[in-house]
Coordinates of C-alpha atoms in Angstrom, one line a residue:
Chain A
M26 CA 53.9 22.1 29.4
K27 CA 56.7 22.7 32.1
I28 CA 57.1 19.8 34.7
T29 CA 57.6 21.5 38.1
L30 CA 59.5 20.0 40.9
S31 CA 56.8 20.9 43.4
G32 CA 54.3 19.0 40.9
F33 CA 56.4 16.1 40.2
A34 CA 56.8 15.6 43.9
R35 CA 53.1 16.2 43.8
F36 CA 52.5 13.6 41.4
L37 CA 54.1 11.0 43.7
V38 CA 51.8 12.1 46.6
A39 CA 49.1 10.7 44.3
W40 CA 51.3 7.8 43.0
I41 CA 51.7 6.5 46.5
L42 CA 47.9 7.1 47.6
L43 CA 47.4 5.0 44.9
L44 CA 50.0 2.4 45.6
I45 CA 48.1 2.5 49.4
L46 CA 45.0 1.7 47.5
F47 CA 46.0 -1.1 46.0
G48 CA 48.5 -2.6 48.7
G49 CA 45.3 -2.0 51.3
H50 CA 43.4 -4.3 48.4
V51 CA 45.8 -6.9 48.4
K52 CA 45.4 -7.2 52.3
S53 CA 41.5 -6.9 51.9
T54 CA 40.8 -9.5 49.3
N55 CA 43.8 -12.1 50.9
S56 CA 45.6 -11.8 48.1
G57 CA 49.1 -11.4 49.6
L58 CA 50.5 -14.6 48.5
S59 CA 49.2 -14.9 45.8
V60 CA 52.2 -14.7 44.0
P61 CA 54.5 -16.9 46.1
D62 CA 58.1 -15.5 45.1
W63 CA 60.0 -12.1 45.2
P64 CA 61.2 -10.1 43.8
N65 CA 60.1 -12.2 40.6
T66 CA 56.5 -12.9 39.3
Y67 CA 56.1 -16.9 39.0
G68 CA 59.3 -17.0 37.6
H69 CA 59.4 -13.8 35.4
F70 CA 61.1 -10.6 35.3
M71 CA 58.0 -8.3 37.0
F72 CA 57.3 -6.6 33.6
S73 CA 57.2 -9.4 31.5
F74 CA 54.5 -11.2 33.5
P75 CA 51.8 -12.4 30.7
W76 CA 48.5 -9.8 31.2
D77 CA 46.5 -12.8 30.6
Q78 CA 47.7 -14.5 33.3
M79 CA 46.4 -11.9 35.7
V80 CA 43.7 -13.8 37.3
G81 CA 42.3 -13.4 40.6
G82 CA 44.4 -12.5 43.6
I83 CA 47.5 -12.3 41.1
F84 CA 46.1 -9.2 39.4
W85 CA 46.0 -7.3 42.8
E86 CA 49.4 -8.6 44.4
H87 CA 51.5 -8.0 40.8
S88 CA 49.8 -4.6 39.8
H89 CA 50.5 -3.4 43.5
R90 CA 54.2 -4.9 43.1
M91 CA 53.9 -2.3 39.7
I92 CA 53.1 0.0 41.1
A93 CA 55.9 -0.2 44.2
S94 CA 58.7 -0.1 41.6
L95 CA 57.6 3.0 39.7
A96 CA 57.3 5.0 43.0
G97 CA 60.7 3.7 43.9
I98 CA 62.0 4.9 40.6
F99 CA 60.0 8.1 40.5
T100 CA 61.1 8.7 44.3
F101 CA 64.5 8.5 43.1
V102 CA 64.3 10.9 40.0
L103 CA 62.7 13.6 43.1
T104 CA 65.6 13.1 44.9
W105 CA 67.6 13.3 42.4
W106 CA 65.9 16.2 41.3
V107 CA 65.9 17.8 44.5
L108 CA 69.8 17.4 44.9
R109 CA 70.0 19.5 42.0
T110 CA 68.2 22.5 42.5
D111 CA 67.6 22.9 45.9
Q112 CA 70.4 24.1 48.2
R113 CA 68.5 23.9 51.3
K114 CA 70.1 21.6 53.7
W115 CA 67.0 20.4 55.1
V116 CA 64.7 19.9 52.4
R117 CA 67.5 17.9 50.7
Q118 CA 68.1 15.0 53.4
V119 CA 64.4 15.0 53.4
A120 CA 64.6 14.1 49.9
I121 CA 67.2 11.4 50.6
W122 CA 65.5 10.2 53.1
S123 CA 62.4 9.4 51.1
S124 CA 64.6 7.5 49.2
V125 CA 66.2 5.4 51.5
V126 CA 62.5 4.4 53.2
V127 CA 61.3 3.6 49.9
L128 CA 63.9 0.8 49.4
V129 CA 63.7 -0.4 52.7
Q130 CA 59.8 -0.5 52.0
G131 CA 60.4 -2.8 48.3
V132 CA 62.0 -5.1 51.1
L133 CA 59.6 -5.2 53.6
G134 CA 57.0 -6.3 51.3
G135 CA 59.3 -8.7 50.1
M136 CA 59.9 -10.4 53.1
T137 CA 56.2 -10.6 53.9
V138 CA 55.7 -12.4 50.9
W139 CA 59.6 -14.7 51.9
F140 CA 58.1 -15.0 55.2
N141 CA 54.5 -15.7 54.8
L142 CA 52.7 -12.4 56.3
P143 CA 54.3 -12.8 59.7
V144 CA 52.2 -9.8 61.6
W145 CA 55.1 -7.1 62.3
I146 CA 56.8 -7.3 59.4
S147 CA 53.1 -6.9 57.5
S148 CA 52.2 -4.1 60.1
S149 CA 55.9 -2.5 59.7
H150 CA 55.3 -2.4 55.9
G151 CA 51.9 -1.1 56.2
T152 CA 53.1 1.9 58.7
L153 CA 56.6 2.5 57.1
A154 CA 54.3 3.2 53.9
Q155 CA 52.7 6.2 55.6
I156 CA 56.0 7.6 56.9
Y157 CA 56.9 7.5 53.1
L158 CA 54.1 9.4 51.7
C159 CA 55.0 11.9 54.8
L160 CA 58.1 12.3 53.4
V161 CA 57.0 13.0 50.1
L162 CA 54.8 15.2 50.8
T163 CA 57.1 17.4 52.9
I164 CA 59.3 18.0 49.6
A165 CA 55.7 19.0 47.7
A166 CA 54.9 21.5 49.8
A167 CA 58.9 23.0 51.0
T168 CA 59.2 23.3 47.0
G169 CA 55.6 24.4 46.3
A170 CA 55.1 28.2 45.9
R171 CA 52.6 28.9 48.4
W172 CA 55.9 27.9 50.6
N173 CA 57.0 31.1 51.3
Q174 CA 53.7 33.1 50.6
N175 CA 52.6 34.0 54.3
P176 CA 55.0 35.6 56.5
T177 CA 56.7 33.5 58.5
N178 CA 57.4 35.1 61.8
R179 CA 54.0 35.7 63.5
S180 CA 53.7 34.1 66.7
D181 CA 51.9 31.5 67.9
S182 CA 49.2 31.6 71.2
P183 CA 50.5 31.3 74.7
G184 CA 49.4 28.0 76.5
V185 CA 48.7 25.0 73.7
G186 CA 49.5 26.6 71.1
L187 CA 48.4 25.4 67.3
R188 CA 51.8 24.6 66.4
S189 CA 52.0 21.6 69.8
L190 CA 48.2 20.7 69.1
V191 CA 48.7 20.0 65.1
L192 CA 51.6 18.3 66.0
A193 CA 50.0 15.8 68.3
T194 CA 46.9 15.8 66.3
T195 CA 49.4 14.6 63.2
L196 CA 50.7 11.8 65.8
T197 CA 48.0 10.5 66.9
I198 CA 46.8 9.8 63.3
F199 CA 49.5 8.1 62.6
C200 CA 49.2 5.7 66.1
Q201 CA 45.7 5.0 64.9
L202 CA 47.0 4.0 61.6
I203 CA 50.0 1.3 63.5
L204 CA 47.2 0.1 65.7
G205 CA 44.9 -0.2 62.5
A206 CA 47.8 -1.5 61.1
V207 CA 48.4 -4.3 63.3
M208 CA 44.6 -4.9 63.7
R209 CA 44.2 -5.5 60.5
H210 CA 47.2 -8.2 60.3
S211 CA 46.7 -9.9 63.2
E212 CA 43.3 -10.4 62.3
A213 CA 41.2 -9.1 64.6
G214 CA 38.7 -6.7 62.6
L215 CA 35.7 -8.4 63.6
V216 CA 36.9 -9.8 66.5
I217 CA 33.8 -7.6 68.1
P218 CA 31.5 -7.9 65.4
D219 CA 29.1 -5.6 66.5
F220 CA 29.0 -1.6 67.4
P221 CA 28.9 1.0 69.1
T222 CA 28.2 -2.2 71.5
M223 CA 30.5 -5.2 72.5
F224 CA 28.8 -8.3 71.7
G225 CA 25.5 -6.6 72.9
S226 CA 27.4 -5.1 76.2
W227 CA 28.9 -1.6 76.6
V228 CA 31.5 -3.8 78.7
P229 CA 34.2 -4.9 77.2
P230 CA 35.0 -8.4 76.8
L231 CA 38.5 -8.5 78.9
T232 CA 38.0 -11.2 81.1
S233 CA 37.8 -14.5 80.6
D234 CA 34.0 -15.6 81.1
R235 CA 33.4 -13.0 78.2
L236 CA 36.2 -14.0 76.1
A237 CA 35.0 -17.5 76.0
F238 CA 31.5 -16.0 75.8
A239 CA 32.6 -14.4 72.5
N240 CA 34.3 -17.0 70.9
Q241 CA 31.3 -18.5 71.2
E242 CA 29.3 -16.0 69.2
L243 CA 31.8 -15.6 66.8
W244 CA 31.1 -19.7 65.9
R245 CA 27.5 -18.9 66.0
M246 CA 27.3 -16.1 64.0
N247 CA 30.0 -18.0 61.7
L248 CA 32.1 -15.0 61.6
M249 CA 35.4 -17.7 63.2
Y250 CA 35.1 -19.7 59.9
K251 CA 35.2 -16.1 58.0
I252 CA 37.9 -15.3 59.7
G253 CA 40.1 -18.1 59.1
L254 CA 40.2 -18.7 62.8
Q255 CA 40.1 -21.7 65.2
E256 CA 39.6 -19.4 68.4
V257 CA 40.1 -15.7 68.9
T258 CA 42.7 -14.6 71.7
M259 CA 42.8 -11.7 74.1
G260 CA 45.6 -9.9 72.4
Q261 CA 43.1 -9.4 69.6
I262 CA 40.6 -8.3 71.6
V263 CA 42.3 -5.3 73.4
I264 CA 44.2 -4.2 69.8
H265 CA 40.3 -4.5 68.7
L266 CA 39.4 -1.6 71.2
L267 CA 42.2 0.3 71.4
H268 CA 41.9 0.8 67.1
R269 CA 38.1 2.2 68.8
L270 CA 39.4 4.2 71.3
G271 CA 42.4 5.8 69.5
A272 CA 39.5 6.7 66.8
V273 CA 37.8 8.7 69.6
A274 CA 41.3 9.8 70.3
V275 CA 41.3 11.5 67.0
T276 CA 38.1 13.2 66.7
V277 CA 38.7 15.1 69.7
M278 CA 42.0 16.1 68.6
I279 CA 40.3 17.1 64.7
V280 CA 37.6 18.2 66.3
W281 CA 39.6 20.6 68.2
T282 CA 42.4 21.8 65.9
F283 CA 39.0 22.6 64.0
V284 CA 38.1 25.0 66.5
K285 CA 41.0 26.6 67.4
V286 CA 42.0 27.3 63.7
R287 CA 39.1 28.7 62.8
R288 CA 39.3 31.0 66.2
E289 CA 43.2 32.1 65.5
Q290 CA 43.3 31.6 62.4
A291 CA 40.5 32.5 60.4
Q292 CA 41.8 34.3 57.6
N293 CA 44.6 31.9 56.8
R294 CA 43.9 29.2 53.9
M295 CA 46.3 27.5 54.4
F296 CA 45.4 26.7 57.9
V297 CA 42.2 26.7 57.7
R298 CA 41.4 24.4 54.0
P299 CA 42.8 22.1 55.9
A300 CA 41.6 22.2 58.7
E301 CA 38.0 21.9 57.6
G302 CA 39.7 18.9 54.8
L303 CA 40.1 16.9 58.1
L304 CA 36.9 17.8 59.7
W305 CA 35.3 15.8 56.2
L306 CA 37.9 12.7 56.2
L307 CA 37.1 12.1 59.9
M308 CA 33.2 11.8 59.3
I309 CA 33.6 10.1 56.1
Q310 CA 36.8 7.6 57.8
V311 CA 34.2 7.1 61.1
T312 CA 31.5 5.6 58.7
L313 CA 34.2 3.2 56.6
G314 CA 35.3 1.7 59.8
I315 CA 31.8 0.7 60.7
L316 CA 30.6 0.2 57.5
T317 CA 33.8 -1.9 58.0
I318 CA 32.2 -4.1 61.2
L319 CA 29.2 -4.1 59.6
T320 CA 29.3 -5.6 56.2
E321 CA 31.9 -7.9 57.5
K322 CA 34.9 -6.6 56.1
Q323 CA 33.7 -6.4 52.9
P324 CA 36.6 -5.7 50.6
E325 CA 35.8 -2.5 48.7
V326 CA 35.0 -1.2 52.1
T327 CA 37.9 -2.1 54.3
T328 CA 40.1 -1.0 51.6
L329 CA 38.6 2.7 51.1
H330 CA 38.8 2.8 54.7
V331 CA 42.9 2.1 54.3
V332 CA 43.5 4.7 52.2
T333 CA 40.7 7.4 53.9
G334 CA 43.0 6.9 56.6
A335 CA 46.2 7.5 54.5
I336 CA 44.6 11.0 53.3
T337 CA 43.7 11.8 56.6
L338 CA 47.4 11.8 58.1
A339 CA 48.4 13.5 55.3
V340 CA 46.1 16.5 55.3
S341 CA 47.1 16.4 59.1
F342 CA 51.0 16.0 58.5
L343 CA 50.2 19.3 55.4
L344 CA 48.6 21.5 58.0
T345 CA 51.8 20.6 60.9
L346 CA 54.3 21.6 57.8
H347 CA 52.7 24.7 57.1
V348 CA 51.2 26.2 60.3
R349 CA 54.7 24.8 61.9
H350 CA 56.6 26.8 59.3
Q351 CA 54.4 30.2 58.9
L352 CA 53.7 30.7 63.0
V353 CA 56.9 31.0 65.2
P354 CA 56.9 29.7 69.4
P355 CA 55.5 32.4 71.7
S356 CA 59.1 32.0 73.3
K357 CA 61.2 33.3 70.4
Q358 CA 58.6 36.5 69.5
P359 CA 60.6 40.1 70.6
T360 CA 58.0 40.8 73.3
T361 CA 56.9 44.8 73.7
M362 CA 59.2 45.2 76.7
T363 CA 62.3 43.9 75.3
V364 CA 61.1 46.0 71.9
Q365 CA 61.4 48.7 74.5
A366 CA 64.9 48.0 76.1
K367 CA 66.5 47.4 72.8
E368 CA 65.0 51.2 71.3
G369 CA 65.9 52.8 75.1
Q370 CA 69.3 51.2 74.6
A371 CA 70.2 52.3 71.0
K372 CA 68.7 56.1 72.2
E373 CA 70.9 56.0 75.2
G374 CA 73.9 55.1 73.0
Q375 CA 72.9 58.0 70.4
A376 CA 73.1 60.1 73.2
K377 CA 76.3 59.4 74.2
E378 CA 77.8 59.8 70.9
G379 CA 76.2 63.5 71.2
V380 CA 78.0 64.0 74.1
A381 CA 81.0 62.2 72.9
A382 CA 80.8 64.7 69.7
Chain B
M24 CA 77.6 11.2 55.8
L25 CA 73.9 10.8 56.1
T26 CA 73.9 8.7 53.3
Q27 CA 76.2 6.3 54.5
S28 CA 74.7 6.1 57.9
A29 CA 71.6 5.6 56.3
W30 CA 72.3 2.8 54.3
L31 CA 74.1 1.2 57.1
A32 CA 71.4 1.5 59.5
T33 CA 69.1 -0.3 56.2
V34 CA 71.3 -3.3 56.2
L35 CA 71.8 -3.6 59.8
V36 CA 68.0 -3.4 60.0
I37 CA 67.5 -5.5 57.3
A38 CA 70.0 -8.3 58.5
A39 CA 68.5 -8.2 62.0
I40 CA 64.9 -8.5 60.8
A41 CA 66.1 -11.9 58.2
A42 CA 68.1 -13.8 61.6
G43 CA 64.9 -13.2 63.2
C44 CA 62.9 -14.3 60.9
G45 CA 65.3 -17.3 60.1
E46 CA 63.6 -20.6 61.6
S47 CA 65.9 -23.6 62.3
A48 CA 65.6 -26.5 60.6
E49 CA 62.6 -28.5 61.5
K50 CA 62.7 -32.1 63.0
S51 CA 60.5 -34.6 63.2
E52 CA 58.8 -35.6 65.8
A53 CA 59.8 -39.1 65.5
N54 CA 61.3 -40.8 69.4
G55 CA 62.4 -44.4 68.7
P56 CA 61.9 -46.7 66.5
L57 CA 59.0 -46.1 64.6
L58 CA 55.7 -48.7 64.8
K59 CA 54.8 -51.0 62.4
F60 CA 50.9 -51.4 62.1
D61 CA 49.8 -55.0 62.1
P62 CA 45.8 -54.8 60.6
A63 CA 45.7 -58.9 61.1
T64 CA 45.3 -57.9 65.3
A65 CA 43.0 -55.0 64.6
G66 CA 39.4 -53.8 64.9
T67 CA 37.3 -51.8 63.2
I68 CA 36.3 -48.7 63.9
S69 CA 33.0 -46.9 62.1
G70 CA 30.5 -44.8 62.4
T71 CA 28.2 -41.8 60.9
V72 CA 28.1 -38.1 61.5
I73 CA 25.0 -36.3 61.2
F74 CA 24.0 -33.1 60.9
Q75 CA 20.7 -32.0 63.5
G76 CA 18.6 -28.9 62.2
T77 CA 18.3 -27.5 58.7
P78 CA 21.7 -26.7 57.0
P79 CA 23.1 -23.7 55.7
P80 CA 21.7 -23.2 51.9
P81 CA 24.8 -24.0 49.6
T82 CA 26.2 -21.3 47.3
P83 CA 27.1 -20.7 44.3
A84 CA 31.3 -20.1 44.3
D85 CA 31.7 -17.1 42.4
M86 CA 34.5 -18.1 39.9
G87 CA 34.0 -15.3 38.1
A88 CA 37.9 -13.9 38.6
D89 CA 39.2 -16.6 35.6
E90 CA 37.5 -18.4 33.3
A91 CA 40.0 -20.8 33.4
C92 CA 38.5 -22.2 36.3
H93 CA 35.4 -23.1 34.0
T94 CA 37.3 -25.8 32.1
N95 CA 37.2 -28.4 34.2
H96 CA 33.6 -28.2 35.4
V97 CA 30.8 -29.8 33.5
D98 CA 28.4 -28.7 36.2
D99 CA 28.6 -25.6 37.0
P100 CA 27.7 -23.4 38.8
Q101 CA 30.0 -25.1 41.7
L102 CA 28.6 -25.1 45.5
T103 CA 30.5 -24.2 48.1
Q104 CA 31.8 -27.1 50.3
D105 CA 32.1 -25.8 53.5
V106 CA 29.2 -27.6 55.4
V107 CA 28.2 -30.7 52.8
V108 CA 25.2 -31.9 54.0
N109 CA 23.2 -35.4 52.4
N110 CA 19.7 -36.9 54.1
G111 CA 20.4 -35.1 57.2
K112 CA 24.8 -36.7 56.7
L113 CA 27.6 -34.3 56.9
A114 CA 30.6 -34.9 54.7
N115 CA 33.8 -34.2 55.1
A116 CA 34.2 -34.3 58.9
F117 CA 37.8 -35.7 59.8
I118 CA 37.3 -38.7 62.3
Y119 CA 40.6 -40.1 64.7
I120 CA 41.7 -41.1 67.7
S121 CA 43.0 -38.1 69.7
D122 CA 44.1 -40.5 72.6
G123 CA 44.9 -44.1 73.8
V124 CA 47.3 -44.5 71.1
S125 CA 50.6 -44.3 72.3
G126 CA 54.4 -44.2 70.0
Q127 CA 54.8 -43.0 66.3
Y128 CA 53.7 -45.1 63.6
Q129 CA 55.8 -45.8 59.8
P130 CA 53.8 -43.4 57.3
P131 CA 53.2 -45.6 54.1
A132 CA 54.8 -45.2 51.0
D133 CA 51.9 -44.1 49.2
S134 CA 51.4 -40.4 49.2
V135 CA 48.3 -38.7 49.3
V136 CA 47.6 -36.9 46.1
L137 CA 45.8 -33.2 46.6
D138 CA 44.9 -32.0 43.5
Q139 CA 43.6 -28.6 42.0
R140 CA 40.6 -29.1 39.5
G141 CA 38.4 -26.3 38.4
C142 CA 40.3 -24.1 41.0
R143 CA 38.8 -26.8 43.9
Y144 CA 40.7 -29.2 46.0
A145 CA 39.9 -32.7 45.9
P146 CA 40.1 -33.5 47.9
H147 CA 38.1 -30.9 50.4
V148 CA 39.3 -33.2 53.8
F149 CA 42.4 -35.2 54.2
G150 CA 44.6 -37.4 56.7
I151 CA 48.1 -37.5 56.5
M152 CA 50.6 -39.1 58.5
V153 CA 54.0 -36.9 59.5
G154 CA 56.5 -38.0 57.3
Q155 CA 54.3 -39.3 54.7
K156 CA 54.5 -37.4 50.9
L157 CA 52.2 -34.5 49.8
A158 CA 51.8 -35.3 46.2
I159 CA 50.1 -31.6 44.8
K160 CA 48.6 -31.5 41.0
N161 CA 47.8 -28.7 39.3
S162 CA 45.1 -30.4 36.7
D163 CA 43.9 -26.3 35.9
P164 CA 44.9 -24.4 32.8
T165 CA 45.8 -21.6 34.9
L166 CA 48.3 -20.8 37.9
H167 CA 48.1 -22.0 41.6
N168 CA 49.6 -21.1 44.4
I169 CA 49.7 -23.7 46.9
H170 CA 49.7 -22.1 50.8
T171 CA 49.6 -24.0 53.8
M172 CA 48.8 -22.2 57.3
G173 CA 50.0 -24.4 59.8
S174 CA 50.8 -23.4 63.3
Q175 CA 53.0 -26.4 64.4
N176 CA 54.6 -27.6 60.3
K177 CA 57.0 -24.5 58.6
Q178 CA 54.2 -22.8 56.2
F179 CA 54.6 -23.4 52.7
N180 CA 53.9 -21.0 49.5
I181 CA 54.8 -22.8 46.3
A182 CA 53.5 -21.9 43.1
Q183 CA 52.1 -24.6 40.4
Y184 CA 51.7 -23.7 36.8
G185 CA 48.6 -24.5 34.6
T186 CA 48.8 -27.5 32.0
D187 CA 48.9 -24.4 29.8
H188 CA 52.1 -23.5 30.4
G189 CA 54.8 -24.3 27.5
N190 CA 57.0 -26.2 30.0
N191 CA 54.0 -28.7 31.5
A192 CA 53.1 -29.8 27.6
G193 CA 49.6 -30.5 29.0
K194 CA 50.1 -32.6 31.4
P195 CA 49.4 -31.4 35.6
Q196 CA 52.5 -30.2 37.0
T197 CA 53.2 -32.0 40.1
T198 CA 55.2 -30.6 43.9
V199 CA 56.1 -33.6 46.7
K200 CA 56.0 -32.1 50.1
E201 CA 55.6 -33.6 54.1
F202 CA 54.9 -32.4 57.3
T203 CA 57.1 -32.6 60.2
H204 CA 54.3 -32.5 63.2
Q205 CA 51.1 -33.5 64.2
E206 CA 48.7 -30.9 63.7
I207 CA 44.9 -31.0 63.5
M208 CA 44.0 -29.3 60.9
I209 CA 46.2 -27.9 58.7
P210 CA 44.4 -25.1 56.3
I211 CA 45.7 -25.4 52.8
S212 CA 44.7 -22.4 50.0
C213 CA 45.2 -20.6 46.8
D214 CA 45.4 -17.0 47.5
V215 CA 44.8 -16.2 43.3
H216 CA 41.2 -18.0 43.8
G217 CA 40.3 -17.2 47.2
W218 CA 37.2 -19.4 47.3
M219 CA 39.9 -22.4 47.2
R220 CA 40.6 -24.3 50.2
S221 CA 41.3 -27.7 51.8
Y222 CA 42.0 -28.8 55.4
A223 CA 44.8 -31.6 56.3
G224 CA 44.9 -33.3 59.2
V225 CA 48.1 -34.2 60.1
L226 CA 48.7 -37.4 62.5
T227 CA 51.9 -39.0 64.0
H228 CA 49.6 -42.6 63.5
P229 CA 47.1 -44.0 60.6
F230 CA 43.7 -44.5 62.7
F231 CA 41.4 -41.4 61.0
A232 CA 39.2 -41.2 57.8
V233 CA 37.1 -38.6 56.7
S234 CA 33.3 -39.0 56.6
G235 CA 31.9 -39.3 53.3
T236 CA 29.0 -38.1 51.7
D237 CA 26.5 -40.5 53.2
G238 CA 28.4 -39.2 56.1
S239 CA 29.8 -43.0 56.9
F240 CA 33.4 -43.3 58.2
S241 CA 35.7 -46.2 58.9
F242 CA 39.0 -47.3 59.5
K243 CA 41.1 -50.1 61.7
A244 CA 42.7 -49.6 65.0
P245 CA 45.2 -51.9 67.1
P246 CA 43.2 -53.0 70.0
G247 CA 42.3 -50.8 72.6
T248 CA 40.3 -47.9 74.5
Y249 CA 40.2 -44.9 72.7
T250 CA 39.0 -41.3 72.5
L251 CA 37.8 -40.1 69.3
T252 CA 37.7 -36.7 68.1
A253 CA 35.4 -35.5 65.1
W254 CA 36.2 -32.1 63.4
H255 CA 34.4 -29.7 60.6
E256 CA 35.3 -26.6 59.7
R257 CA 32.4 -24.6 60.8
L258 CA 31.0 -26.9 63.2
G259 CA 33.9 -27.8 65.4
K260 CA 34.9 -30.5 67.5
Q261 CA 33.0 -32.9 69.2
T262 CA 34.4 -36.4 70.9
A263 CA 33.2 -39.7 71.8
Q264 CA 34.7 -42.8 73.9
V265 CA 35.0 -46.3 72.0
T266 CA 36.7 -49.8 72.9
I267 CA 37.3 -52.5 70.8
A268 CA 39.1 -55.5 70.7
S269 CA 41.3 -57.9 68.3
G270 CA 39.2 -58.4 65.1
G271 CA 35.9 -57.0 66.8
S272 CA 34.3 -53.3 65.7
A273 CA 33.0 -50.4 67.3
S274 CA 31.0 -47.5 66.4
A275 CA 30.6 -44.1 67.0
T276 CA 28.0 -41.2 66.2
F277 CA 29.0 -37.7 66.0
T278 CA 25.7 -35.3 65.8
F279 CA 26.6 -31.8 64.8
S280 CA 24.3 -28.9 64.5
M281 CA 24.9 -25.0 63.9
H282 CA 26.1 -23.0 66.6

């Protein structure tokens, strides 16, 4: 079996999703500091750490590190392969950036250990993982056989075109993932423990009185102990609310994208399939988000929520790549008038040539 | 060119991050000479911590993640330690003078020992003075990490090999640490075994105690009027006022219930 460049890139995309799954579960099980040293593991070189000591949190953290190391090696191979075989400048740049990002991502991972999981380093680590996924996905798409399967000069619709809409949808999902990462790493995932209401009310707890009530309720429900906090702050409430509002924004954007694709590009399977996929993923993801709250952050549910978020971003990003590759903005498409004008000029030129002859 | 720029940017970002995360050397809180406590002139503060109502039923801690955890247990299954009530008396409450003491006292030469045995911390709750040695011991035949999560004291996260490790030759590995700032309370956890948790109350004076299995507590303090605070990991805080004379005694009762 011959391994193609695109096939290898697709394999790496799947590997990165596995990496995100293990990384997500490291946080869900609070195993991030179970291996206190980095890059070694309890003084051992990473790949020589005894298997029989892969217990409890060490299993998740150490597995995450090993999968990440292999992802790094695979990415360097991918970059080398692209530089050797692909002459497109932008693809070569994406390949180089994917190697740079995987290096920075590894160092960020190490820093989460060195500095005992500060919120912003851990959140950056979670966010950069999504960028890394999108970079490798770009290589997989651009080197695939279907990249140039469809014509690439069709005009987008005027007004809010599909090109702008899919980009906006992807950016909205990305922002939602950032909010999710900050919420997760600032322990704000359960600071509002009910859904769809907020402490039994439709009014968010954004006043000092309501915050005091929220704290009282969290102690009563024994969630404060479970979260490991003594007091919930307004900042945590706000980041949690923003993540809920972000879910509404993502829902609107995905539904809008789906409807527009079905109306304007119903024949193009490269657009329709990811748009349908996004709709399914949205339903799964919203369900998982609600379950994350209702199960009080049961680790498996929470991890699946993280992974589904990454897959949703990946599918939206893939749709964006294809749409922006195949459709051109209406302003760049030759209009009927310009075509007629050009034809007129050509006839005029021919007539002059005839007279001269 | 692009590659060079990318590398340069990466190095600069990492350097900036590292600089931002670096903490300045921690200083002890001591201002002026350290005071010495004279038990001869002291009185005794004692009392009981009561639990009112029906306590939550103790649940078995799931230690299935590591078979080695069972080596030091003869009384499996192990029960959770967050609310321990015997005949209406609450154990593991930390009682200390929160107001009325001035100055910083000299820490004792003795270390406080925190043992990891059967994948549990012993003691579950303890008091320690700023500058006093904390000897952390691993009596288990398995790896532990010890991770403190204080906000006033610099956090640490260290590894300890089990007694089964070649270098330890069956003896517990011990690491000595100390805290530099007063803090109520510092959670201590093992991230390998998620159920392991202990709490340290760090004070600049020695006037504290932890309620025993019968809910009682007792400690000596100089004559004076004080605010006593009782802290419990799940049940929050309560306060009481006491006054003691030299050689005298005072008592306080704290009553906790589920919220």
